Amino acid sequence: MNRRKSLAAAAAATSLAVVLAGCSTKGGEPAGSTDKAGIKTGPGITKDKISVGVLTDLSGPVAPLGKSALQAEQLYLKQVNAAGGVCGRTVDLVVRDHGYDVQKAVSAYAEIEPQIAALGQLSGSGQTAALLDGIEKDKLQSIQIGASGTVLGKPHLRLMASTYDINMVNGVGFLVKASKLKKGDKVGHVYIEGEYGGNAAEGARFAAKKAGLTLVAQTVKPTDKDLTAQVTALRAAGVKAIVFSGVPAQTASLVGVAAATGLKVPVLASAPAYVPQLLATPAKQALEKMLYVASPWPALSVDEPSVKKLVDDYTKAYPKDPVNQAAQAGNGAGALLVGTLKAACEAKDLSRDGISKALRGLTAYSDGFHEPQDFSDPTKASSTKTYIVQPAAGLPGGLKQIQGAAEDPALAEYLAAHGN
């Protein structure tokens, strides 16, 4: 499958030989144990606790997103535990910060793996790719809140909602119609190096080719903050729009510099490129006029009970931190984790195998944010729909919804070509 070609090199670079197999007794029962209620247990499971890992970025380039996702999942599990927990046990998170660094993620995984029953939140496409072999060897069911299609196909890793490439195919389809782009038009293509940007770029290239557009590519590194050079090159090329997959600090630079230099064209960004804090920067006005976001999540300003509850709960719990779409991902990860653990408990199997089987049994799962998702096939994204949202000051999450969950007609061809 094309989307997984880059995995071998990333996985080979890791050193996970030091990771112990799932028979460790640290933080839980040995594999194959059974509790007094006749429920199979394993690592991370004690008589009163289920320990679940979190590997995320709390200090690197996407820390604002990582912090929000973690806080939202912690808040969700706090509410679940207050109501009695799962299977007579509290669900506790074992958190480690990888700072968006692959080797730190590898080391953190090796440290916490023997102590946990599952990974309830795993962020960073490159970090995830580096851990895939270890996750499969340890049979550790993991929920990734990023959305790189390059990691599809692994039985013990599941993504929530649509992937970066799917969102770009759908998003470019929207952009062509909304901006009235024509065949032969040049479109800037700025993307971050690595699994995230590479996967988004794959979808963007397909969609551009289908629409007859010419992409003018510019790559950036996760640590780049000033995109003046990239904007200058795109302006000289005469692009009519820009497709962007980067981190939030780069979004402000890209859109702000473009507007200031007269390149006032629509910009379509991947979801990780936006946080509401950008509306407090000098680029605010340009962001509200020029930026669209192709997101796997609806805007937090929509009139839906589950969305309103998240916004209210999060705002009360963390009044100094503006709620953003990463909080939806964290809340969604917590809900999917709890739903999986409950299903495993009903099957009387909280072993790692039992947890994985329980997740694959969720064929019409609803978290209150999306249409029902199907987690039965790890080779496919659980959803193929994309929301189009746009920055808007004063609204929850700093976004308004432009288009609800939709799928571009070209997507079926893209998925078929990639084995989906």
PDB file of N, CA, C and O in Angstrom, residues 11-22 103 106-107 109-111 113-114 130-131 133-135 137-138:
ATOM      1  N   ALA A  11      10.534   2.707  11.444  1.00  0.00           N
ATOM      2  CA  ALA A  11      10.493   1.663  12.465  1.00  0.00           C
ATOM      3  C   ALA A  11      11.863   1.051  12.679  1.00  0.00           C
ATOM      4  O   ALA A  11      12.238   0.707  13.805  1.00  0.00           O
ATOM      5  N   ALA A  12      12.645   0.903  11.602  1.00  0.00           N
ATOM      6  CA  ALA A  12      13.967   0.298  11.723  1.00  0.00           C
ATOM      7  C   ALA A  12      14.907   1.154  12.544  1.00  0.00           C
ATOM      8  O   ALA A  12      15.877   0.661  13.123  1.00  0.00           O
ATOM      9  N   ALA A  13      14.640   2.455  12.614  1.00  0.00           N
ATOM     10  CA  ALA A  13      15.507   3.366  13.352  1.00  0.00           C
ATOM     11  C   ALA A  13      15.328   3.262  14.846  1.00  0.00           C
ATOM     12  O   ALA A  13      16.082   3.832  15.621  1.00  0.00           O
ATOM     13  N   THR A  14      14.318   2.599  15.290  1.00  0.00           N
ATOM     14  CA  THR A  14      14.038   2.498  16.727  1.00  0.00           C
ATOM     15  C   THR A  14      14.812   1.364  17.356  1.00  0.00           C
ATOM     16  O   THR A  14      15.287   0.457  16.686  1.00  0.00           O
ATOM     17  N   SER A  15      14.895   1.413  18.665  1.00  0.00           N
ATOM     18  CA  SER A  15      15.603   0.373  19.424  1.00  0.00           C
ATOM     19  C   SER A  15      14.699  -0.134  20.507  1.00  0.00           C
ATOM     20  O   SER A  15      14.861   0.192  21.680  1.00  0.00           O
ATOM     21  N   LEU A  16      13.719  -0.933  20.109  1.00  0.00           N
ATOM     22  CA  LEU A  16      12.723  -1.399  21.056  1.00  0.00           C
ATOM     23  C   LEU A  16      13.020  -2.797  21.579  1.00  0.00           C
ATOM     24  O   LEU A  16      12.162  -3.424  22.200  1.00  0.00           O
ATOM     25  N   ALA A  17      14.237  -3.280  21.351  1.00  0.00           N
ATOM     26  CA  ALA A  17      14.554  -4.618  21.837  1.00  0.00           C
ATOM     27  C   ALA A  17      14.524  -4.685  23.349  1.00  0.00           C
ATOM     28  O   ALA A  17      14.372  -5.756  23.933  1.00  0.00           O
ATOM     29  N   VAL A  18      14.686  -3.514  23.988  1.00  0.00           N
ATOM     30  CA  VAL A  18      14.705  -3.500  25.453  1.00  0.00           C
ATOM     31  C   VAL A  18      13.313  -3.573  26.047  1.00  0.00           C
ATOM     32  O   VAL A  18      13.160  -3.717  27.254  1.00  0.00           O
ATOM     33  N   VAL A  19      12.297  -3.445  25.209  1.00  0.00           N
ATOM     34  CA  VAL A  19      10.934  -3.462  25.734  1.00  0.00           C
ATOM     35  C   VAL A  19      10.543  -4.883  26.112  1.00  0.00           C
ATOM     36  O   VAL A  19      10.660  -5.792  25.313  1.00  0.00           O
ATOM     37  N   LEU A  20      10.072  -5.098  27.316  1.00  0.00           N
ATOM     38  CA  LEU A  20       9.688  -6.427  27.765  1.00  0.00           C
ATOM     39  C   LEU A  20       8.368  -6.836  27.162  1.00  0.00           C
ATOM     40  O   LEU A  20       7.532  -6.008  26.841  1.00  0.00           O
ATOM     41  N   ALA A  21       8.146  -8.110  27.023  1.00  0.00           N
ATOM     42  CA  ALA A  21       6.878  -8.609  26.503  1.00  0.00           C
ATOM     43  C   ALA A  21       5.789  -8.405  27.521  1.00  0.00           C
ATOM     44  O   ALA A  21       6.041  -8.084  28.682  1.00  0.00           O
ATOM     45  N   GLY A  22       4.517  -8.623  27.096  1.00  0.00           N
ATOM     46  CA  GLY A  22       3.377  -8.316  27.952  1.00  0.00           C
ATOM     47  C   GLY A  22       3.205  -9.227  29.132  1.00  0.00           C
ATOM     48  O   GLY A  22       2.172  -9.171  29.786  1.00  0.00           O
ATOM     49  N   GLN A 103      12.965   9.782  19.405  1.00  0.00           N
ATOM     50  CA  GLN A 103      13.727   8.984  20.356  1.00  0.00           C
ATOM     51  C   GLN A 103      13.178   9.098  21.779  1.00  0.00           C
ATOM     52  O   GLN A 103      13.197   8.126  22.547  1.00  0.00           O
ATOM     53  N   VAL A 106      10.277   6.742  21.921  1.00  0.00           N
ATOM     54  CA  VAL A 106      10.731   5.356  22.034  1.00  0.00           C
ATOM     55  C   VAL A 106      11.116   5.035  23.478  1.00  0.00           C
ATOM     56  O   VAL A 106      10.740   3.992  24.027  1.00  0.00           O
ATOM     57  N   SER A 107      11.878   5.939  24.107  1.00  0.00           N
ATOM     58  CA  SER A 107      12.310   5.721  25.491  1.00  0.00           C
ATOM     59  C   SER A 107      11.122   5.709  26.454  1.00  0.00           C
ATOM     60  O   SER A 107      11.058   4.881  27.371  1.00  0.00           O
ATOM     61  N   TYR A 109       8.022   4.966  25.768  1.00  0.00           N
ATOM     62  CA  TYR A 109       7.246   3.745  25.553  1.00  0.00           C
ATOM     63  C   TYR A 109       7.875   2.578  26.299  1.00  0.00           C
ATOM     64  O   TYR A 109       7.189   1.795  26.973  1.00  0.00           O
ATOM     65  N   ALA A 110       9.203   2.429  26.176  1.00  0.00           N
ATOM     66  CA  ALA A 110       9.894   1.334  26.850  1.00  0.00           C
ATOM     67  C   ALA A 110       9.699   1.400  28.361  1.00  0.00           C
ATOM     68  O   ALA A 110       9.591   0.364  29.028  1.00  0.00           O
ATOM     69  N   GLU A 111       9.617   2.622  28.887  1.00  0.00           N
ATOM     70  CA  GLU A 111       9.440   2.797  30.331  1.00  0.00           C
ATOM     71  C   GLU A 111       8.050   2.383  30.797  1.00  0.00           C
ATOM     72  O   GLU A 111       7.904   1.686  31.807  1.00  0.00           O
ATOM     73  N   GLU A 113       5.476   0.741  29.029  1.00  0.00           N
ATOM     74  CA  GLU A 113       4.767  -0.396  28.436  1.00  0.00           C
ATOM     75  C   GLU A 113       4.438  -1.520  29.418  1.00  0.00           C
ATOM     76  O   GLU A 113       3.317  -2.039  29.422  1.00  0.00           O
ATOM     77  N   PRO A 114       5.382  -1.928  30.293  1.00  0.00           N
ATOM     78  CA  PRO A 114       5.049  -3.026  31.208  1.00  0.00           C
ATOM     79  C   PRO A 114       3.971  -2.674  32.236  1.00  0.00           C
ATOM     80  O   PRO A 114       3.403  -3.567  32.865  1.00  0.00           O
ATOM     81  N   ALA A 130       7.425   5.160  14.555  1.00  0.00           N
ATOM     82  CA  ALA A 130       8.594   4.569  15.191  1.00  0.00           C
ATOM     83  C   ALA A 130       8.230   3.512  16.225  1.00  0.00           C
ATOM     84  O   ALA A 130       9.045   2.640  16.535  1.00  0.00           O
ATOM     85  N   LEU A 131       7.029   3.564  16.751  1.00  0.00           N
ATOM     86  CA  LEU A 131       6.610   2.641  17.801  1.00  0.00           C
ATOM     87  C   LEU A 131       5.811   1.451  17.292  1.00  0.00           C
ATOM     88  O   LEU A 131       5.473   0.545  18.054  1.00  0.00           O
ATOM     89  N   ASP A 133       6.274  -1.297  15.502  1.00  0.00           N
ATOM     90  CA  ASP A 133       6.744  -2.671  15.703  1.00  0.00           C
ATOM     91  C   ASP A 133       6.617  -3.091  17.161  1.00  0.00           C
ATOM     92  O   ASP A 133       6.212  -4.221  17.465  1.00  0.00           O
ATOM     93  N   GLY A 134       6.960  -2.198  18.082  1.00  0.00           N
ATOM     94  CA  GLY A 134       6.847  -2.507  19.499  1.00  0.00           C
ATOM     95  C   GLY A 134       5.414  -2.697  19.937  1.00  0.00           C
ATOM     96  O   GLY A 134       5.095  -3.614  20.705  1.00  0.00           O
ATOM     97  N   ILE A 135       4.529  -1.848  19.441  1.00  0.00           N
ATOM     98  CA  ILE A 135       3.100  -1.953  19.771  1.00  0.00           C
ATOM     99  C   ILE A 135       2.539  -3.298  19.326  1.00  0.00           C
ATOM    100  O   ILE A 135       1.804  -3.956  20.067  1.00  0.00           O
ATOM    101  N   LYS A 137       4.303  -6.090  18.684  1.00  0.00           N
ATOM    102  CA  LYS A 137       4.950  -7.170  19.435  1.00  0.00           C
ATOM    103  C   LYS A 137       4.332  -7.327  20.815  1.00  0.00           C
ATOM    104  O   LYS A 137       4.112  -8.442  21.296  1.00  0.00           O
ATOM    105  N   ASP A 138       4.011  -6.199  21.432  1.00  0.00           N
ATOM    106  CA  ASP A 138       3.457  -6.222  22.786  1.00  0.00           C
ATOM    107  C   ASP A 138       1.941  -6.385  22.803  1.00  0.00           C
ATOM    108  O   ASP A 138       1.345  -6.449  23.886  1.00  0.00           O
TER     109      ASP A 138
END
